[in-house]
Amino acid sequence: MENQEKKFKLKRVFQWILLILLAIILIFAVWEMAKDFGRLRQFGPQRPIRFGRRWFPPQNTSAAPSTAEIRSWMTFRYINTVFKLPQDYLKNSLAIDNAHYPNLSIDALGKEQKKTSAATLAGVVSSVQKYISDRGPASPAENQSGFVAPGSSQSGPAPQ
Amino acid sequence: MTNILSTLLSYVLIYKYYSIFIITFLGAIALPLPSGSVVMAAAAFSIQGYLNFYLVVLVGIAGNMAGDSAGYWLVRLYGMEAVSKVGLKKFFPLEKLHAAREQIEKHRLLTIYFSRFMTAIAPAVNIVCGFTELPYREFLLFEALGEFTEVSFFAVMGYIFGSNWEYFNQVSDKFWMVVVAGVLFSLVLWRYILRKKAKA
């Protein structure tokens, strides 16, 4: 009988601990979701939307693409398309020897050149920035890509 | 962003529509792949003209439907032996399949349609439908409606948010965390209250 009472008390304690843990996880998840939602509102949609404008005011869709949006999983073909770079510009500036170029991701290049992802990404970003600054500002028609302008308050840090 | 998603996105940029089809197909069969996020990202790529938005939606729907049908027919033609050969038998014990059959027969449209939005449940529903020999036309109609809604939703979100699709993805992930934590919390609380009432 005593053993059964002890077991019952342990079960109750365990249930309370579980409830408290779940409540903490729920509060944490709601808090994180609210922060992400706030960020989403801040950076906003890049296409005008008819509904929900109060929650998501449309951003400037004709701004130039931003190098802050380059990620290490992106391929060189994609980066060339977005930033309108000549096909072999990055190949020459970064001394890329791989036959798969431009169907090669920044991560894959980093592994081949035995560099960290961050270092390879920084190299790519700086090459693209150099090309953009040498070329000069593009016309509004060329900028119709939906990216946030470099250096604007709308370009944010890479999401985790 | 997870390593899996980063790797998949690299494949999408290299192999384009072929990779979207394969990823959505494998995700629909049973592999835990973030196919919704992939479709959203692919739609965001279409803003730069790298992909075609309508083709992304079409291929996403086709991949999902092919995966759903493959799961359905695998069990319908070869029975639960096919499921056990791929190592999934312990997730689908017979008594639970019979119980699920009743649920599906009561609410066919709702169960099949809404399960398309829950990537963990959809493959199980496909297997149950195949096991219980639900008419294929009915299954196809309801799952096509569900896949059309799900894929279109992710694609439109990707298109609207463009390069900020990653922020929307984070909100979506956290939303599911809130839902799961909320459901678990409610279940445990409800059990505790019921026990207290029973004791009183």
Coordinates of C-alpha atoms in Angstrom, one line a residue:
Chain A
M1 CA 0.0 0.0 0.0
E2 CA 2.8 2.4 1.0
N3 CA 4.6 1.4 -2.2
Q4 CA 1.5 2.2 -4.3
E5 CA 1.2 5.6 -2.6
K6 CA 4.8 6.3 -3.3
K7 CA 4.4 5.4 -7.0
F8 CA 1.3 7.6 -7.2
K9 CA 3.2 10.6 -5.7
L10 CA 6.1 10.0 -8.0
K11 CA 3.7 9.9 -11.0
R12 CA 2.2 13.2 -9.9
V13 CA 5.6 14.9 -9.4
F14 CA 6.6 13.6 -12.9
Q15 CA 3.4 15.0 -14.4
W16 CA 4.0 18.4 -12.8
I17 CA 7.6 18.4 -14.1
L18 CA 6.5 17.5 -17.6
L19 CA 3.8 20.2 -17.5
I20 CA 6.2 22.8 -16.4
L21 CA 8.8 21.7 -19.1
L22 CA 6.1 21.8 -21.8
A23 CA 4.9 25.2 -20.6
I24 CA 8.5 26.6 -20.9
I25 CA 8.9 25.1 -24.4
L26 CA 5.6 26.5 -25.4
I27 CA 6.4 30.0 -24.1
F28 CA 9.9 29.9 -25.7
A29 CA 8.4 28.7 -29.1
V30 CA 5.7 31.5 -29.0
W31 CA 8.4 34.1 -28.2
E32 CA 10.7 32.9 -31.0
M33 CA 7.8 32.8 -33.4
A34 CA 6.8 36.4 -32.5
K35 CA 10.4 37.6 -33.0
D36 CA 10.6 35.9 -36.4
F37 CA 7.2 37.3 -37.4
G38 CA 8.4 40.8 -36.4
R39 CA 11.4 40.3 -38.6
L40 CA 9.3 39.1 -41.5
R41 CA 7.1 42.2 -41.2
Q42 CA 10.2 44.4 -41.1
F43 CA 11.7 42.9 -44.2
G44 CA 8.4 42.3 -45.7
P45 CA 7.1 40.9 -49.0
Q46 CA 8.8 41.8 -52.3
R47 CA 5.6 41.5 -54.3
P48 CA 2.6 43.8 -53.7
I49 CA -0.1 41.8 -51.9
R50 CA -3.8 42.8 -52.0
F51 CA -4.6 41.4 -48.5
G52 CA -2.8 41.9 -45.3
R53 CA -1.1 45.1 -46.3
R54 CA -1.5 46.4 -42.7
W55 CA 0.5 43.5 -41.5
F56 CA 2.9 43.2 -44.4
P57 CA 3.5 46.6 -46.1
P58 CA 5.1 45.9 -49.5
Q59 CA 8.8 46.8 -49.8
N60 CA 10.6 48.4 -52.7
T61 CA 10.6 45.8 -55.4
S62 CA 12.7 47.7 -57.9
A63 CA 15.8 47.9 -55.8
A64 CA 19.1 46.5 -56.8
P65 CA 20.0 43.0 -55.7
S66 CA 22.0 42.9 -52.4
T67 CA 25.2 40.9 -51.9
A68 CA 24.0 40.4 -48.3
E69 CA 21.5 37.9 -49.7
I70 CA 24.3 35.6 -51.1
R71 CA 24.4 32.3 -49.3
S72 CA 27.0 29.5 -49.3
W73 CA 24.5 27.0 -50.9
M74 CA 24.0 29.2 -53.9
T75 CA 25.6 28.2 -57.2
F76 CA 27.7 30.4 -59.4
R77 CA 25.2 30.1 -62.3
Y78 CA 22.5 31.5 -60.0
I79 CA 24.7 34.3 -58.7
N80 CA 25.6 35.2 -62.3
T81 CA 21.9 35.3 -63.2
V82 CA 20.9 37.5 -60.2
F83 CA 23.7 40.0 -60.4
K84 CA 24.0 39.9 -64.2
L85 CA 27.7 39.0 -64.2
P86 CA 29.6 37.8 -67.2
Q87 CA 29.8 34.0 -67.3
D88 CA 33.5 33.7 -66.5
Y89 CA 33.9 36.7 -64.3
L90 CA 33.8 34.8 -61.0
K91 CA 35.8 31.9 -62.5
N92 CA 38.7 34.3 -63.3
S93 CA 38.5 36.5 -60.2
L94 CA 38.4 33.5 -57.8
A95 CA 40.7 31.2 -59.8
I96 CA 38.1 28.5 -60.1
D97 CA 39.5 25.4 -61.8
N98 CA 36.5 23.1 -61.4
A99 CA 35.0 21.7 -64.7
H100 CA 31.5 21.9 -63.2
Y101 CA 31.6 25.7 -63.0
P102 CA 29.1 27.5 -63.0
N103 CA 27.0 24.5 -61.7
L104 CA 29.0 24.6 -58.5
S105 CA 28.0 25.8 -55.1
I106 CA 30.1 28.1 -53.0
D107 CA 30.2 25.4 -50.3
A108 CA 31.6 22.9 -52.8
L109 CA 34.2 25.4 -54.0
G110 CA 35.3 26.0 -50.4
K111 CA 35.8 22.2 -49.8
E112 CA 37.8 22.0 -53.0
Q113 CA 40.0 24.9 -52.2
K114 CA 40.3 23.7 -48.6
K115 CA 38.8 26.9 -47.2
T116 CA 36.0 27.5 -44.7
S117 CA 32.5 28.2 -46.1
A118 CA 32.6 31.7 -44.5
A119 CA 36.0 32.6 -46.2
T120 CA 34.8 31.4 -49.6
L121 CA 31.5 33.2 -49.2
A122 CA 33.4 36.4 -48.3
G123 CA 35.6 36.1 -51.4
V124 CA 32.6 35.7 -53.6
V125 CA 30.7 38.6 -52.0
S126 CA 33.8 40.9 -52.4
S127 CA 34.2 39.9 -56.1
V128 CA 30.6 40.6 -56.8
Q129 CA 30.8 43.9 -55.0
K130 CA 33.8 44.9 -57.0
Y131 CA 32.1 44.1 -60.2
I132 CA 29.0 46.1 -59.2
S133 CA 31.1 49.2 -58.1
D134 CA 33.2 49.0 -61.4
R135 CA 30.1 48.7 -63.5
G136 CA 28.3 51.6 -61.8
P137 CA 24.6 51.8 -60.8
A138 CA 22.3 49.7 -63.0
S139 CA 19.1 51.1 -64.6
P140 CA 15.8 50.6 -62.8
A141 CA 14.8 48.1 -65.5
E142 CA 17.8 46.0 -64.8
N143 CA 17.0 46.0 -61.1
Q144 CA 13.6 44.4 -61.4
S145 CA 14.6 41.3 -59.5
G146 CA 13.0 41.8 -56.1
F147 CA 16.2 41.9 -54.0
V148 CA 16.8 44.4 -51.3
A149 CA 19.3 47.2 -52.1
P150 CA 22.8 46.8 -50.6
G151 CA 23.4 48.8 -47.5
S152 CA 19.7 49.6 -47.1
S153 CA 18.0 49.2 -43.7
Q154 CA 15.9 46.5 -45.3
S155 CA 18.8 44.1 -45.9
G156 CA 19.1 42.0 -42.8
P157 CA 21.5 39.5 -41.3
A158 CA 21.4 35.9 -42.6
P159 CA 18.6 34.1 -40.8
Q160 CA 19.9 31.3 -38.5
Chain B
M1 CA 18.9 26.8 -42.1
T2 CA 19.5 23.1 -41.8
N3 CA 22.3 21.3 -43.7
I4 CA 19.8 19.2 -45.5
L5 CA 17.9 22.2 -46.8
S6 CA 21.1 23.9 -47.9
T7 CA 22.2 20.8 -49.8
L8 CA 18.8 20.4 -51.4
L9 CA 18.7 24.0 -52.5
S10 CA 22.1 23.6 -54.2
Y11 CA 20.6 20.6 -56.1
V12 CA 17.6 22.7 -57.1
L13 CA 19.9 25.4 -58.5
I14 CA 21.9 22.8 -60.4
Y15 CA 19.3 20.4 -61.6
K16 CA 16.2 22.7 -61.5
Y17 CA 12.9 21.0 -62.1
Y18 CA 14.3 17.4 -62.0
S19 CA 15.5 17.9 -58.5
I20 CA 12.2 19.6 -57.4
F21 CA 10.3 16.5 -58.7
I22 CA 12.6 14.1 -57.0
I23 CA 12.6 15.9 -53.7
T24 CA 8.8 16.3 -53.6
F25 CA 8.5 12.6 -54.7
L26 CA 10.7 11.3 -52.0
G27 CA 9.2 13.6 -49.4
A28 CA 5.7 12.3 -50.3
I29 CA 6.8 8.6 -50.1
A30 CA 8.1 8.8 -46.5
L31 CA 11.5 10.5 -46.4
P32 CA 11.6 13.5 -43.9
L33 CA 12.6 16.0 -46.6
P34 CA 11.6 19.7 -46.3
S35 CA 9.8 19.7 -49.6
G36 CA 7.6 22.7 -48.7
S37 CA 10.6 24.8 -48.0
V38 CA 12.2 23.7 -51.3
V39 CA 9.1 24.7 -53.3
M40 CA 9.0 28.0 -51.5
A41 CA 12.7 28.7 -52.3
A42 CA 12.2 27.6 -55.9
A43 CA 9.3 30.1 -56.3
A44 CA 11.6 32.8 -54.8
F45 CA 14.2 31.9 -57.5
S46 CA 11.6 32.3 -60.2
I47 CA 11.5 36.1 -59.3
Q48 CA 15.0 36.4 -60.8
G49 CA 13.9 34.5 -63.9
Y50 CA 16.1 31.5 -62.8
L51 CA 13.0 29.2 -62.8
N52 CA 9.5 29.5 -64.1
F53 CA 6.9 30.0 -61.3
Y54 CA 4.1 27.9 -63.0
L55 CA 6.5 25.1 -63.8
V56 CA 7.7 25.0 -60.2
V57 CA 4.1 24.6 -59.0
L58 CA 3.3 22.0 -61.7
V59 CA 6.4 20.0 -61.0
G60 CA 5.9 20.2 -57.2
I61 CA 2.3 19.0 -57.5
A62 CA 3.4 16.2 -59.9
G63 CA 6.2 15.0 -57.6
N64 CA 3.9 15.0 -54.6
M65 CA 1.2 13.2 -56.4
A66 CA 3.6 10.6 -57.8
G67 CA 5.0 9.9 -54.4
D68 CA 1.5 9.6 -52.8
S69 CA 0.4 7.2 -55.6
A70 CA 3.6 5.2 -55.2
G71 CA 3.0 4.7 -51.5
Y72 CA -0.7 3.8 -52.2
W73 CA 0.0 1.3 -54.9
L74 CA 3.0 -0.3 -53.1
V75 CA 0.8 -1.4 -50.3
R76 CA -2.3 -2.1 -52.5
L77 CA -0.4 -4.4 -54.8
Y78 CA 2.1 -6.0 -52.5
G79 CA 0.4 -5.7 -49.1
M80 CA 2.2 -5.0 -45.8
E81 CA 5.1 -7.2 -46.8
A82 CA 6.2 -4.3 -49.0
V83 CA 6.1 -2.0 -46.0
S84 CA 8.0 -4.4 -43.8
K85 CA 10.7 -4.9 -46.5
V86 CA 11.5 -1.2 -46.5
G87 CA 11.6 -1.3 -42.7
L88 CA 8.4 0.6 -41.9
K89 CA 6.3 -2.3 -40.6
K90 CA 6.8 -1.3 -36.9
F91 CA 5.2 2.1 -37.7
F92 CA 2.1 0.4 -39.1
P93 CA 0.8 -2.4 -36.8
L94 CA -2.3 -4.2 -38.2
E95 CA -4.6 -3.3 -35.4
K96 CA -3.8 0.4 -35.8
L97 CA -4.4 0.1 -39.5
H98 CA -7.9 -1.2 -39.0
A99 CA -8.7 1.6 -36.6
A100 CA -7.3 4.1 -39.1
R101 CA -9.5 2.5 -41.8
E102 CA -12.6 3.4 -39.8
Q103 CA -11.5 7.0 -39.4
I104 CA -10.7 7.4 -43.1
E105 CA -14.0 5.9 -44.1
K106 CA -15.9 8.3 -41.9
H107 CA -14.1 11.4 -43.1
R108 CA -12.4 10.5 -46.4
L109 CA -12.1 14.0 -47.9
L110 CA -11.0 15.7 -44.7
T111 CA -8.5 13.0 -43.7
I112 CA -6.8 12.7 -47.1
Y113 CA -7.0 16.5 -47.9
F114 CA -5.7 17.8 -44.6
S115 CA -3.0 15.1 -44.2
R116 CA -1.2 16.7 -47.2
F117 CA -0.3 19.6 -45.0
M118 CA 1.3 17.3 -42.3
T119 CA 4.4 15.8 -43.9
A120 CA 4.7 13.3 -41.0
I121 CA 1.2 11.9 -41.4
A122 CA 0.6 12.0 -45.2
P123 CA 2.7 8.9 -46.0
A124 CA 0.9 6.9 -43.3
V125 CA -2.5 8.0 -44.7
N126 CA -1.3 6.9 -48.2
I127 CA -0.3 3.5 -46.8
V128 CA -3.6 3.1 -44.9
C129 CA -5.6 4.0 -48.0
G130 CA -3.7 1.4 -50.1
F131 CA -4.0 -1.2 -47.4
T132 CA -7.8 -0.7 -47.0
E133 CA -8.2 -0.6 -50.9
L134 CA -9.9 2.8 -50.9
P135 CA -10.9 3.3 -54.6
Y136 CA -7.9 4.9 -56.4
R137 CA -10.0 7.5 -58.1
E138 CA -11.3 8.8 -54.8
F139 CA -7.9 8.8 -53.3
L140 CA -6.4 10.6 -56.3
L141 CA -9.0 13.3 -56.3
F142 CA -8.7 14.2 -52.7
E143 CA -5.0 14.0 -52.5
A144 CA -4.7 16.1 -55.8
L145 CA -6.8 18.8 -54.2
G146 CA -4.7 18.7 -51.1
E147 CA -1.4 18.8 -52.9
F148 CA -2.6 21.6 -55.2
T149 CA -3.5 23.7 -52.1
E150 CA -0.3 22.9 -50.2
V151 CA 2.2 23.4 -53.1
S152 CA 0.4 26.5 -54.3
F153 CA 0.5 27.9 -50.8
F154 CA 4.3 27.4 -50.4
A155 CA 4.9 28.6 -53.9
V156 CA 2.9 31.8 -53.5
M157 CA 4.6 32.6 -50.2
G158 CA 8.0 32.1 -51.8
Y159 CA 7.0 34.4 -54.7
I160 CA 5.5 37.1 -52.5
F161 CA 8.4 37.1 -50.0
G162 CA 11.1 36.7 -52.6
S163 CA 14.6 36.7 -51.0
N164 CA 13.0 37.0 -47.6
W165 CA 11.5 33.5 -47.9
E166 CA 13.9 32.2 -45.3
Y167 CA 12.2 34.4 -42.7
F168 CA 8.8 33.1 -43.6
N169 CA 10.2 29.6 -43.4
Q170 CA 11.5 30.3 -39.9
V171 CA 8.0 31.6 -38.8
S172 CA 6.4 28.5 -40.3
D173 CA 8.8 26.1 -38.5
K174 CA 8.2 27.9 -35.2
F175 CA 4.5 27.8 -35.8
W176 CA 4.6 24.0 -36.0
M177 CA 6.7 23.9 -32.8
V178 CA 4.1 26.0 -31.0
V179 CA 1.3 23.7 -32.3
V180 CA 3.1 20.5 -31.2
A181 CA 4.1 21.9 -27.8
G182 CA 0.6 23.3 -27.3
V183 CA -1.1 20.0 -28.2
L184 CA 1.3 18.0 -25.9
F185 CA 0.8 20.5 -23.0
S186 CA -3.0 20.3 -23.4
L187 CA -3.0 16.5 -23.5
V188 CA -0.9 16.2 -20.4
L189 CA -3.0 18.8 -18.6
W190 CA -6.2 17.1 -19.6
R191 CA -5.0 13.7 -18.4
Y192 CA -4.0 15.3 -15.1
I193 CA -7.4 17.0 -14.6
L194 CA -9.2 13.8 -15.5
R195 CA -7.2 11.8 -13.0
K196 CA -7.9 14.4 -10.3
K197 CA -11.6 14.3 -11.1
A198 CA -11.6 10.5 -11.0
K199 CA -9.9 10.5 -7.7
A200 CA -12.4 13.0 -6.3

